[in-house]
PDB file of C-alpha atoms in Angstrom:
ATOM      1  CA  MET A   1      63.405  47.142   9.626  1.00 48.00           C
ATOM      2  CA  SER A   2      60.326  47.384  11.846  1.00 48.00           C
ATOM      3  CA  VAL A   3      57.687  50.022  11.642  1.00 49.00           C
ATOM      4  CA  THR A   4      55.906  51.128  14.825  1.00 51.00           C
ATOM      5  CA  PRO A   5      52.458  52.656  14.714  1.00 50.00           C
ATOM      6  CA  ALA A   6      52.276  56.422  15.131  1.00 50.00           C
ATOM      7  CA  ASN A   7      49.693  56.190  17.889  1.00 51.00           C
ATOM      8  CA  PRO A   8      49.907  52.861  19.776  1.00 48.00           C
ATOM      9  CA  ALA A   9      47.241  53.855  22.248  1.00 49.00           C
ATOM     10  CA  VAL A  10      44.701  54.035  19.458  1.00 48.00           C
ATOM     11  CA  ALA A  11      45.872  51.152  17.271  1.00 48.00           C
ATOM     12  CA  GLU A  12      46.029  48.472  19.987  1.00 48.00           C
ATOM     13  CA  PRO A  13      42.384  48.627  21.150  1.00 49.00           C
ATOM     14  CA  ARG A  14      41.291  48.366  17.515  1.00 48.00           C
ATOM     15  CA  THR A  15      43.262  45.115  17.187  1.00 47.00           C
ATOM     16  CA  GLU A  16      41.648  43.671  20.344  1.00 47.00           C
ATOM     17  CA  ARG A  17      38.136  44.406  19.084  1.00 50.00           C
ATOM     18  CA  SER A  18      38.820  42.562  15.843  1.00 49.00           C
ATOM     19  CA  LEU A  19      39.768  39.348  17.655  1.00 48.00           C
ATOM     20  CA  PRO A  20      36.799  36.912  18.006  1.00 51.00           C
ATOM     21  CA  ASP A  21      35.886  35.327  21.300  1.00 51.00           C
ATOM     22  CA  PRO A  22      37.056  31.679  20.923  1.00 50.00           C
ATOM     23  CA  MET A  23      34.770  30.405  23.687  1.00 49.00           C
ATOM     24  CA  ARG A  24      31.718  32.081  22.172  1.00 50.00           C
ATOM     25  CA  SER A  25      32.421  30.715  18.664  1.00 48.00           C
ATOM     26  CA  VAL A  26      32.655  27.175  20.013  1.00 47.00           C
ATOM     27  CA  ARG A  27      29.884  27.313  22.613  1.00 51.00           C
ATOM     28  CA  LEU A  28      26.954  28.056  20.293  1.00 48.00           C
ATOM     29  CA  PRO A  29      27.615  25.353  17.658  1.00 60.00           C
ATOM     30  CA  THR A  30      28.263  22.805  20.389  1.00 70.00           C
ATOM     31  CA  ALA A  31      24.948  23.573  22.105  1.00 66.00           C
ATOM     32  CA  SER A  32      23.127  23.413  18.780  1.00 74.00           C
ATOM     33  CA  ARG A  33      24.674  20.050  17.955  1.00 73.00           C
ATOM     34  CA  ALA A  34      23.783  18.729  21.396  1.00 75.00           C
ATOM     35  CA  LYS A  35      20.140  19.718  20.967  1.00 72.00           C
ATOM     36  CA  THR A  36      20.061  18.146  17.508  1.00 76.00           C
ATOM     37  CA  MET A  37      21.565  14.901  18.773  1.00 77.00           C
ATOM     38  CA  LEU A  38      19.143  14.800  21.721  1.00 73.00           C
ATOM     39  CA  GLY A  39      16.172  15.323  19.412  1.00 74.00           C
ATOM     40  CA  SER A  40      17.454  12.636  17.071  1.00 78.00           C
ATOM     41  CA  ARG A  41      17.857  10.143  19.916  1.00 81.00           C
ATOM     42  CA  ILE A  42      14.381  10.869  21.251  1.00 85.00           C
ATOM     43  CA  GLY A  43      12.908  10.434  17.774  1.00 81.00           C
ATOM     44  CA  SER A  44      14.776   7.170  17.237  1.00 84.00           C
ATOM     45  CA  ALA A  45      13.654   5.832  20.621  1.00 85.00           C
ATOM     46  CA  ALA A  46      10.041   6.777  19.904  1.00 87.00           C
ATOM     47  CA  ALA A  47      10.199   5.094  16.486  1.00 86.00           C
ATOM     48  CA  VAL A  48      11.557   1.897  18.047  1.00 88.00           C
ATOM     49  CA  VAL A  49       8.810   1.874  20.707  1.00 89.00           C
ATOM     50  CA  ILE A  50       6.085   2.443  18.110  1.00 91.00           C
ATOM     51  CA  ALA A  51       7.522  -0.265  15.846  1.00 86.00           C
ATOM     52  CA  VAL A  52       7.644  -2.784  18.705  1.00 86.00           C
ATOM     53  CA  LEU A  53       4.078  -2.033  19.800  1.00 89.00           C
ATOM     54  CA  TRP A  54       2.863  -2.144  16.205  1.00 86.00           C
ATOM     55  CA  THR A  55       4.460  -5.502  15.419  1.00 86.00           C
ATOM     56  CA  MET A  56       3.743  -7.190  18.764  1.00 89.00           C
ATOM     57  CA  PRO A  57       0.374  -8.664  17.664  1.00 86.00           C
ATOM     58  CA  THR A  58       1.964 -10.000  14.477  1.00 85.00           C
ATOM     59  CA  ILE A  59       4.794 -11.573  16.455  1.00 88.00           C
ATOM     60  CA  GLY A  60       2.287 -13.179  18.802  1.00 87.00           C
ATOM     61  CA  LEU A  61       0.305 -14.500  15.836  1.00 86.00           C
ATOM     62  CA  PHE A  62       3.409 -16.004  14.274  1.00 88.00           C
ATOM     63  CA  VAL A  63       4.555 -17.628  17.508  1.00 89.00           C
ATOM     64  CA  SER A  64       1.095 -19.115  18.010  1.00 88.00           C
ATOM     65  CA  SER A  65       1.116 -20.532  14.489  1.00 87.00           C
ATOM     66  CA  ILE A  66       4.230 -22.639  15.170  1.00 89.00           C
ATOM     67  CA  ARG A  67       3.211 -23.921  18.622  1.00 89.00           C
ATOM     68  CA  PRO A  68       1.461 -27.251  19.229  1.00 88.00           C
ATOM     69  CA  GLU A  69      -2.300 -27.142  19.592  1.00 83.00           C
ATOM     70  CA  GLY A  70      -2.260 -28.246  23.213  1.00 83.00           C
ATOM     71  CA  GLU A  71       0.080 -25.461  24.307  1.00 85.00           C
ATOM     72  CA  ILE A  72      -1.850 -22.833  22.358  1.00 84.00           C
ATOM     73  CA  ARG A  73      -4.998 -23.748  24.269  1.00 82.00           C
ATOM     74  CA  THR A  74      -3.396 -23.800  27.726  1.00 83.00           C
ATOM     75  CA  SER A  75      -0.852 -20.927  27.770  1.00 84.00           C
ATOM     76  CA  GLY A  76      -0.116 -17.563  26.209  1.00 84.00           C
ATOM     77  CA  TRP A  77       2.234 -17.111  23.304  1.00 86.00           C
ATOM     78  CA  TRP A  78       4.793 -15.281  25.466  1.00 87.00           C
ATOM     79  CA  THR A  79       5.560 -18.551  27.296  1.00 87.00           C
ATOM     80  CA  PHE A  80       7.336 -19.616  24.120  1.00 87.00           C
ATOM     81  CA  ILE A  81      10.306 -17.532  25.305  1.00 84.00           C
ATOM     82  CA  THR A  82      10.855 -19.629  28.437  1.00 85.00           C
ATOM     83  CA  ASN A  83       9.476 -22.934  27.152  1.00 84.00           C
ATOM     84  CA  PRO A  84       9.978 -23.058  23.369  1.00 86.00           C
ATOM     85  CA  SER A  85       8.273 -25.783  21.385  1.00 85.00           C
ATOM     86  CA  PHE A  86       8.111 -25.850  17.602  1.00 85.00           C
ATOM     87  CA  THR A  87       5.856 -27.645  15.134  1.00 87.00           C
ATOM     88  CA  LEU A  88       4.688 -27.262  11.526  1.00 87.00           C
ATOM     89  CA  GLU A  89       1.562 -29.378  11.924  1.00 85.00           C
ATOM     90  CA  ASN A  90      -0.682 -26.320  11.833  1.00 85.00           C
ATOM     91  CA  TYR A  91       0.696 -25.217   8.461  1.00 86.00           C
ATOM     92  CA  GLN A  92       0.589 -28.742   7.118  1.00 83.00           C
ATOM     93  CA  GLU A  93      -3.049 -29.196   8.067  1.00 81.00           C
ATOM     94  CA  VAL A  94      -4.001 -25.751   6.780  1.00 82.00           C
ATOM     95  CA  LEU A  95      -2.346 -26.140   3.377  1.00 80.00           C
ATOM     96  CA  PHE A  96      -2.763 -29.833   2.634  1.00 78.00           C
ATOM     97  CA  GLY A  97      -5.099 -31.193   5.304  1.00 68.00           C
ATOM     98  CA  ARG A  98      -8.717 -32.248   5.192  1.00 57.00           C
ATOM     99  CA  ALA A  99     -11.223 -29.849   3.662  1.00 47.00           C
ATOM    100  CA  SER A 100     -13.115 -29.754   6.948  1.00 49.00           C
ATOM    101  CA  SER A 101      -9.915 -28.579   8.635  1.00 48.00           C
ATOM    102  CA  GLY A 102      -9.376 -25.756   6.192  1.00 48.00           C
ATOM    103  CA  ALA A 103      -7.271 -26.736   3.178  1.00 63.00           C
ATOM    104  CA  LEU A 104      -6.147 -23.412   1.681  1.00 77.00           C
ATOM    105  CA  ALA A 105      -4.256 -24.470  -1.454  1.00 76.00           C
ATOM    106  CA  GLY A 106      -7.247 -24.105  -3.807  1.00 81.00           C
ATOM    107  CA  PHE A 107      -8.536 -20.934  -2.140  1.00 87.00           C
ATOM    108  CA  PHE A 108      -5.059 -19.405  -2.339  1.00 86.00           C
ATOM    109  CA  LEU A 109      -5.083 -19.926  -6.110  1.00 89.00           C
ATOM    110  CA  ASN A 110      -8.593 -18.438  -6.322  1.00 91.00           C
ATOM    111  CA  SER A 111      -7.382 -15.272  -4.592  1.00 92.00           C
ATOM    112  CA  VAL A 112      -4.539 -14.934  -7.094  1.00 92.00           C
ATOM    113  CA  VAL A 113      -6.935 -15.392 -10.030  1.00 93.00           C
ATOM    114  CA  ILE A 114      -9.297 -12.783  -8.564  1.00 94.00           C
ATOM    115  CA  THR A 115      -6.739 -10.213  -7.419  1.00 94.00           C
ATOM    116  CA  VAL A 116      -4.438  -9.924 -10.433  1.00 94.00           C
ATOM    117  CA  PRO A 117      -7.144  -9.097 -13.037  1.00 95.00           C
ATOM    118  CA  ALA A 118      -9.030  -6.937 -10.502  1.00 95.00           C
ATOM    119  CA  THR A 119      -5.858  -4.849 -10.196  1.00 94.00           C
ATOM    120  CA  LEU A 120      -4.908  -4.683 -13.881  1.00 95.00           C
ATOM    121  CA  ILE A 121      -8.405  -3.888 -15.226  1.00 95.00           C
ATOM    122  CA  PRO A 122      -8.951  -0.620 -13.298  1.00 94.00           C
ATOM    123  CA  LEU A 123      -5.347   0.434 -13.925  1.00 94.00           C
ATOM    124  CA  THR A 124      -5.832   0.005 -17.679  1.00 94.00           C
ATOM    125  CA  PHE A 125      -9.026   2.044 -17.861  1.00 94.00           C
ATOM    126  CA  ALA A 126      -7.893   4.623 -15.285  1.00 94.00           C
ATOM    127  CA  THR A 127      -4.681   5.480 -17.145  1.00 93.00           C
ATOM    128  CA  MET A 128      -6.626   6.145 -20.334  1.00 93.00           C
ATOM    129  CA  ALA A 129      -9.260   8.158 -18.477  1.00 93.00           C
ATOM    130  CA  ALA A 130      -6.572  10.181 -16.682  1.00 92.00           C
ATOM    131  CA  TYR A 131      -4.980  11.014 -20.049  1.00 92.00           C
ATOM    132  CA  ALA A 132      -8.331  12.188 -21.396  1.00 91.00           C
ATOM    133  CA  PHE A 133      -8.993  14.355 -18.325  1.00 92.00           C
ATOM    134  CA  SER A 134      -5.523  15.904 -18.072  1.00 89.00           C
ATOM    135  CA  VAL A 135      -4.269  16.229 -21.666  1.00 88.00           C
ATOM    136  CA  LEU A 136      -7.222  16.325 -24.053  1.00 87.00           C
ATOM    137  CA  ARG A 137      -9.397  19.416 -24.389  1.00 86.00           C
ATOM    138  CA  TRP A 138     -13.135  18.796 -24.670  1.00 88.00           C
ATOM    139  CA  ARG A 139     -16.338  20.370 -23.450  1.00 90.00           C
ATOM    140  CA  GLY A 140     -17.528  19.297 -20.007  1.00 89.00           C
ATOM    141  CA  ARG A 141     -14.199  17.757 -19.053  1.00 88.00           C
ATOM    142  CA  ASP A 142     -13.889  19.391 -15.621  1.00 88.00           C
ATOM    143  CA  THR A 143     -17.529  18.752 -14.739  1.00 92.00           C
ATOM    144  CA  LEU A 144     -17.278  15.074 -15.580  1.00 91.00           C
ATOM    145  CA  PHE A 145     -14.040  14.758 -13.632  1.00 91.00           C
ATOM    146  CA  VAL A 146     -15.755  16.150 -10.541  1.00 90.00           C
ATOM    147  CA  VAL A 147     -18.538  13.593 -11.023  1.00 90.00           C
ATOM    148  CA  VAL A 148     -16.017  10.760 -11.292  1.00 88.00           C
ATOM    149  CA  PHE A 149     -14.210  11.976  -8.191  1.00 85.00           C
ATOM    150  CA  ALA A 150     -17.512  12.230  -6.285  1.00 87.00           C
ATOM    151  CA  LEU A 151     -18.217   8.545  -6.992  1.00 85.00           C
ATOM    152  CA  GLN A 152     -15.684   7.718  -4.281  1.00 83.00           C
ATOM    153  CA  ILE A 153     -18.219   8.646  -1.617  1.00 84.00           C
ATOM    154  CA  VAL A 154     -20.751   6.044  -2.804  1.00 82.00           C
ATOM    155  CA  PRO A 155     -20.777   3.311  -0.126  1.00 83.00           C
ATOM    156  CA  LEU A 156     -19.686  -0.091  -1.317  1.00 81.00           C
ATOM    157  CA  GLN A 157     -22.613  -1.821   0.366  1.00 82.00           C
ATOM    158  CA  MET A 158     -25.166   0.208  -1.638  1.00 83.00           C
ATOM    159  CA  SER A 159     -23.913  -1.188  -4.953  1.00 83.00           C
ATOM    160  CA  LEU A 160     -23.593  -4.874  -4.084  1.00 84.00           C
ATOM    161  CA  ILE A 161     -27.212  -5.922  -4.574  1.00 83.00           C
ATOM    162  CA  PRO A 162     -27.774  -3.989  -7.853  1.00 84.00           C
ATOM    163  CA  LEU A 163     -24.569  -5.412  -9.332  1.00 83.00           C
ATOM    164  CA  LEU A 164     -25.458  -8.879  -8.127  1.00 81.00           C
ATOM    165  CA  ARG A 165     -28.855  -8.688  -9.827  1.00 82.00           C
ATOM    166  CA  VAL A 166     -27.195  -7.581 -13.069  1.00 82.00           C
ATOM    167  CA  PHE A 167     -24.884 -10.600 -13.156  1.00 77.00           C
ATOM    168  CA  SER A 168     -27.160 -13.160 -11.550  1.00 72.00           C
ATOM    169  CA  GLY A 169     -28.281 -15.849 -13.976  1.00 69.00           C
ATOM    170  CA  THR A 170     -26.496 -14.399 -17.019  1.00 73.00           C
ATOM    171  CA  ALA A 171     -24.661 -16.578 -19.514  1.00 73.00           C
ATOM    172  CA  ALA A 172     -21.440 -14.593 -19.026  1.00 70.00           C
ATOM    173  CA  ALA A 173     -21.488 -15.192 -15.270  1.00 70.00           C
ATOM    174  CA  ASP A 174     -22.110 -18.897 -15.788  1.00 71.00           C
ATOM    175  CA  ALA A 175     -19.329 -19.230 -18.358  1.00 72.00           C
ATOM    176  CA  LEU A 176     -16.813 -17.186 -16.350  1.00 80.00           C
ATOM    177  CA  PRO A 177     -17.514 -17.390 -12.587  1.00 82.00           C
ATOM    178  CA  TYR A 178     -14.856 -14.795 -11.729  1.00 88.00           C
ATOM    179  CA  LEU A 179     -16.308 -12.134 -14.055  1.00 88.00           C
ATOM    180  CA  ALA A 180     -18.712 -10.653 -11.507  1.00 87.00           C
ATOM    181  CA  VAL A 181     -15.964 -10.280  -8.883  1.00 90.00           C
ATOM    182  CA  TRP A 182     -13.603  -8.657 -11.391  1.00 92.00           C
ATOM    183  CA  VAL A 183     -16.200  -6.141 -12.555  1.00 90.00           C
ATOM    184  CA  ALA A 184     -17.285  -5.296  -9.012  1.00 90.00           C
ATOM    185  CA  HIS A 185     -13.753  -4.651  -7.760  1.00 92.00           C
ATOM    186  CA  SER A 186     -12.850  -2.703 -10.902  1.00 92.00           C
ATOM    187  CA  ALA A 187     -15.941  -0.486 -10.683  1.00 89.00           C
ATOM    188  CA  PHE A 188     -15.249   0.391  -7.053  1.00 90.00           C
ATOM    189  CA  ALA A 189     -11.573   1.141  -7.768  1.00 92.00           C
ATOM    190  CA  LEU A 190     -11.903   3.276 -10.906  1.00 92.00           C
ATOM    191  CA  PRO A 191     -12.748   6.654  -9.249  1.00 91.00           C
ATOM    192  CA  LEU A 192      -9.734   6.599  -6.929  1.00 89.00           C
ATOM    193  CA  ALA A 193      -7.420   5.297  -9.654  1.00 92.00           C
ATOM    194  CA  THR A 194      -8.531   7.990 -12.106  1.00 92.00           C
ATOM    195  CA  PHE A 195      -8.127  10.724  -9.510  1.00 90.00           C
ATOM    196  CA  LEU A 196      -4.642   9.584  -8.441  1.00 87.00           C
ATOM    197  CA  LEU A 197      -3.307   9.126 -11.967  1.00 90.00           C
ATOM    198  CA  HIS A 198      -4.861  12.397 -13.141  1.00 90.00           C
ATOM    199  CA  ASN A 199      -3.049  14.332 -10.400  1.00 87.00           C
ATOM    200  CA  PHE A 200       0.258  12.723 -11.266  1.00 86.00           C
ATOM    201  CA  MET A 201      -0.209  13.241 -14.991  1.00 88.00           C
ATOM    202  CA  SER A 202      -1.083  16.909 -14.466  1.00 85.00           C
ATOM    203  CA  GLU A 203       2.412  17.498 -13.053  1.00 84.00           C
ATOM    204  CA  ILE A 204       4.116  16.340 -16.235  1.00 84.00           C
ATOM    205  CA  PRO A 205       5.386  19.399 -18.156  1.00 86.00           C
ATOM    206  CA  ARG A 206       3.257  20.223 -21.173  1.00 85.00           C
ATOM    207  CA  GLU A 207       6.455  20.939 -23.111  1.00 87.00           C
ATOM    208  CA  LEU A 208       7.121  17.188 -23.363  1.00 86.00           C
ATOM    209  CA  ILE A 209       3.750  16.622 -24.993  1.00 87.00           C
ATOM    210  CA  GLU A 210       4.136  19.585 -27.324  1.00 87.00           C
ATOM    211  CA  ALA A 211       7.599  18.408 -28.384  1.00 89.00           C
ATOM    212  CA  ALA A 212       6.231  14.952 -29.174  1.00 87.00           C
ATOM    213  CA  ARG A 213       3.348  16.451 -31.143  1.00 87.00           C
ATOM    214  CA  VAL A 214       5.758  18.627 -33.141  1.00 88.00           C
ATOM    215  CA  ASP A 215       7.693  15.469 -34.044  1.00 86.00           C
ATOM    216  CA  GLY A 216       4.505  14.010 -35.457  1.00 86.00           C
ATOM    217  CA  ALA A 217       3.410  11.801 -32.556  1.00 84.00           C
ATOM    218  CA  GLY A 218      -0.297  11.186 -32.142  1.00 87.00           C
ATOM    219  CA  HIS A 219      -2.206  10.687 -28.915  1.00 87.00           C
ATOM    220  CA  VAL A 220      -1.500   6.943 -28.850  1.00 89.00           C
ATOM    221  CA  THR A 221       2.240   7.505 -29.200  1.00 89.00           C
ATOM    222  CA  VAL A 222       2.260  10.269 -26.607  1.00 89.00           C
ATOM    223  CA  PHE A 223       0.328   8.078 -24.218  1.00 90.00           C
ATOM    224  CA  LEU A 224       2.508   4.996 -24.670  1.00 89.00           C
ATOM    225  CA  ARG A 225       5.942   6.561 -25.171  1.00 88.00           C
ATOM    226  CA  VAL A 226       5.779   9.717 -23.034  1.00 87.00           C
ATOM    227  CA  MET A 227       3.132   9.333 -20.330  1.00 89.00           C
ATOM    228  CA  LEU A 228       3.290   5.686 -19.290  1.00 89.00           C
ATOM    229  CA  PRO A 229       7.026   5.626 -18.461  1.00 87.00           C
ATOM    230  CA  LEU A 230       6.558   8.700 -16.251  1.00 87.00           C
ATOM    231  CA  LEU A 231       3.478   7.241 -14.543  1.00 88.00           C
ATOM    232  CA  VAL A 232       5.296   4.245 -13.066  1.00 86.00           C
ATOM    233  CA  PRO A 233       5.367   5.611  -9.448  1.00 84.00           C
ATOM    234  CA  ALA A 234       1.649   6.450  -9.441  1.00 86.00           C
ATOM    235  CA  ILE A 235       0.728   3.152 -11.095  1.00 89.00           C
ATOM    236  CA  ALA A 236       2.784   1.223  -8.551  1.00 86.00           C
ATOM    237  CA  ALA A 237       1.242   3.117  -5.629  1.00 85.00           C
ATOM    238  CA  PHE A 238      -2.301   2.385  -6.759  1.00 89.00           C
ATOM    239  CA  ALA A 239      -1.389  -1.212  -7.612  1.00 89.00           C
ATOM    240  CA  ILE A 240      -0.312  -1.736  -3.991  1.00 88.00           C
ATOM    241  CA  PHE A 241      -3.539  -0.234  -2.668  1.00 88.00           C
ATOM    242  CA  GLN A 242      -5.761  -2.195  -5.016  1.00 93.00           C
ATOM    243  CA  PHE A 243      -3.903  -5.475  -4.634  1.00 92.00           C
ATOM    244  CA  LEU A 244      -4.046  -5.334  -0.826  1.00 90.00           C
ATOM    245  CA  TRP A 245      -7.694  -4.255  -0.894  1.00 92.00           C
ATOM    246  CA  VAL A 246      -8.824  -7.083  -3.189  1.00 94.00           C
ATOM    247  CA  TRP A 247      -6.613  -9.698  -1.530  1.00 93.00           C
ATOM    248  CA  ASN A 248      -7.991  -8.898   1.935  1.00 91.00           C
ATOM    249  CA  ASP A 249     -11.581  -8.405   0.788  1.00 92.00           C
ATOM    250  CA  LEU A 250     -14.267 -10.696   2.167  1.00 89.00           C
ATOM    251  CA  LEU A 251     -17.561  -8.920   1.472  1.00 89.00           C
ATOM    252  CA  VAL A 252     -17.344  -8.622  -2.323  1.00 90.00           C
ATOM    253  CA  GLY A 253     -15.770 -12.038  -2.798  1.00 87.00           C
ATOM    254  CA  LEU A 254     -18.336 -13.747  -0.575  1.00 86.00           C
ATOM    255  CA  THR A 255     -21.264 -11.951  -2.235  1.00 86.00           C
ATOM    256  CA  PHE A 256     -20.399 -12.485  -5.897  1.00 86.00           C
ATOM    257  CA  THR A 257     -19.084 -16.041  -5.646  1.00 82.00           C
ATOM    258  CA  GLY A 258     -22.417 -17.220  -4.284  1.00 74.00           C
ATOM    259  CA  GLY A 259     -20.912 -19.637  -1.760  1.00 73.00           C
ATOM    260  CA  ASN A 260     -19.209 -21.643  -4.510  1.00 78.00           C
ATOM    261  CA  ASN A 261     -16.066 -23.149  -2.981  1.00 78.00           C
ATOM    262  CA  ALA A 262     -14.536 -23.554  -6.432  1.00 82.00           C
ATOM    263  CA  VAL A 263     -14.203 -19.772  -6.875  1.00 87.00           C
ATOM    264  CA  GLN A 264     -14.244 -18.400  -3.323  1.00 88.00           C
ATOM    265  CA  PRO A 265     -11.202 -16.316  -2.250  1.00 90.00           C
ATOM    266  CA  LEU A 266      -8.823 -17.107   0.569  1.00 88.00           C
ATOM    267  CA  THR A 267     -10.524 -14.764   3.028  1.00 88.00           C
ATOM    268  CA  ALA A 268     -13.817 -16.642   2.709  1.00 85.00           C
ATOM    269  CA  ARG A 269     -12.136 -19.838   3.870  1.00 83.00           C
ATOM    270  CA  LEU A 270     -10.237 -18.059   6.629  1.00 83.00           C
ATOM    271  CA  SER A 271     -13.506 -16.775   8.077  1.00 79.00           C
ATOM    272  CA  GLU A 272     -14.737 -20.367   8.409  1.00 79.00           C
ATOM    273  CA  MET A 273     -11.487 -21.930   9.522  1.00 77.00           C
ATOM    274  CA  ALA A 274     -11.921 -21.343  13.260  1.00 69.00           C
ATOM    275  CA  GLY A 275     -14.986 -23.591  13.230  1.00 65.00           C
ATOM    276  CA  SER A 276     -18.576 -22.919  14.160  1.00 66.00           C
ATOM    277  CA  ARG A 277     -17.656 -22.540  17.834  1.00 66.00           C
ATOM    278  CA  GLY A 278     -14.102 -21.225  17.500  1.00 64.00           C
ATOM    279  CA  GLN A 279     -12.571 -24.549  18.480  1.00 68.00           C
ATOM    280  CA  ASP A 280     -10.001 -24.572  15.644  1.00 74.00           C
ATOM    281  CA  TRP A 281      -8.593 -21.104  16.058  1.00 76.00           C
ATOM    282  CA  HIS A 282      -5.053 -22.543  16.208  1.00 77.00           C
ATOM    283  CA  LEU A 283      -5.442 -23.220  12.467  1.00 81.00           C
ATOM    284  CA  LEU A 284      -6.521 -19.634  11.914  1.00 83.00           C
ATOM    285  CA  THR A 285      -3.124 -18.370  13.100  1.00 84.00           C
ATOM    286  CA  ALA A 286      -1.318 -20.431  10.464  1.00 85.00           C
ATOM    287  CA  GLY A 287      -3.851 -19.531   7.793  1.00 84.00           C
ATOM    288  CA  ALA A 288      -3.425 -15.825   8.526  1.00 84.00           C
ATOM    289  CA  PHE A 289       0.306 -16.049   7.920  1.00 84.00           C
ATOM    290  CA  VAL A 290      -0.219 -17.961   4.693  1.00 84.00           C
ATOM    291  CA  SER A 291      -2.431 -15.104   3.480  1.00 86.00           C
ATOM    292  CA  ILE A 292       0.230 -12.501   4.408  1.00 86.00           C
ATOM    293  CA  VAL A 293       2.961 -13.903   2.147  1.00 83.00           C
ATOM    294  CA  VAL A 294       1.816 -12.587  -1.247  1.00 85.00           C
ATOM    295  CA  PRO A 295       0.853  -9.039  -0.121  1.00 85.00           C
ATOM    296  CA  LEU A 296       4.176  -8.765   1.677  1.00 83.00           C
ATOM    297  CA  ILE A 297       6.071  -9.677  -1.491  1.00 85.00           C
ATOM    298  CA  VAL A 298       4.077  -7.148  -3.537  1.00 82.00           C
ATOM    299  CA  PHE A 299       4.671  -4.341  -1.056  1.00 79.00           C
ATOM    300  CA  VAL A 300       8.403  -4.999  -0.690  1.00 80.00           C
ATOM    301  CA  THR A 301       8.790  -5.103  -4.473  1.00 80.00           C
ATOM    302  CA  LEU A 302       6.958  -1.811  -5.121  1.00 75.00           C
ATOM    303  CA  GLN A 303       7.654   0.122  -1.917  1.00 74.00           C
ATOM    304  CA  ARG A 304      10.170   2.522  -3.501  1.00 73.00           C
ATOM    305  CA  TYR A 305       7.375   3.904  -5.679  1.00 70.00           C
ATOM    306  CA  PHE A 306       4.822   3.992  -2.868  1.00 67.00           C
ATOM    307  CA  VAL A 307       5.621   7.387  -1.296  1.00 64.00           C
ATOM    308  CA  ARG A 308       6.240   9.037  -4.668  1.00 63.00           C
ATOM    309  CA  GLY A 309       2.855   7.887  -5.884  1.00 58.00           C
ATOM    310  CA  LEU A 310       1.089   9.048  -2.738  1.00 58.00           C
ATOM    311  CA  LEU A 311       2.584  12.531  -3.096  1.00 58.00           C
ATOM    312  CA  ALA A 312       1.408  12.841  -6.685  1.00 52.00           C
ATOM    313  CA  GLY A 313      -0.340  16.137  -7.218  1.00 48.00           C
ATOM    314  CA  SER A 314       0.398  17.468  -3.716  1.00 49.00           C
ATOM    315  CA  VAL A 315       3.192  19.844  -4.787  1.00 48.00           C
ATOM    316  CA  LYS A 316       3.309  21.910  -7.909  1.00 46.00           C
ATOM    317  CA  GLY A 317       6.822  22.658  -9.110  1.00 44.00           C
TER     318      GLY A 317
END
């Protein structure tokens, strides 16, 4: 049994108004998706172009390092594409060749001995200082923190000679030749390390500390069991910065080693490798890639913490 509406003339227009326009409901999402896809493609293309331009010098350096000396001197590295020629003589001479040609094996070890302690020492002191500035309550805390932060603006070159005079001729410097370089790098890194770790530690909820204190934990336990595990991203971010800075440093290493080849870093030898007149610059290309290996490994290993550590203290949740 069917039921007809009492007034069809009124009921039918109401039904037509309730029906959506199928073309309109499809047109707007399709246009929005098209704009999104176009923007994504433009962004991807721009990223590829920037990446190619950014890595082009490195590619040219690598290609030059594996070409024979004669071809390096007579043609550009891009000719390797049409006329490839490969040799490892440059790397062999750089790593194990004559000292006058730039043997890097001993200097490579010196850089490792300098860089690892110069990264761990400021991290150790900065984590404890950051805990004191962010957790402990004591008079003058904020004023002293501002002073520590302001030390970042002190130019590195202004402190080299005073520090050198402090360590010059001392028994400690004679017994441990690397001590002056370690202290110099650590002193220059402490303000930034303290500031970065303090910002990250300030984001940690105070409830965690209060809960640990209620359970009877002292400051040492709170620092080791609560704070340090949460500080891993910030510690890794600063470790990358400090490691790359010390590894690539020439000024501090050259100043505090006093020209002693037994303790000079890798960069000091690289600066001399091209020769007095630049005649051995083909060896410099291989030496540059030897110096890249360790920083590249460190960055790839810790890169997942890098961005998180950089954003420490920027957003308060």
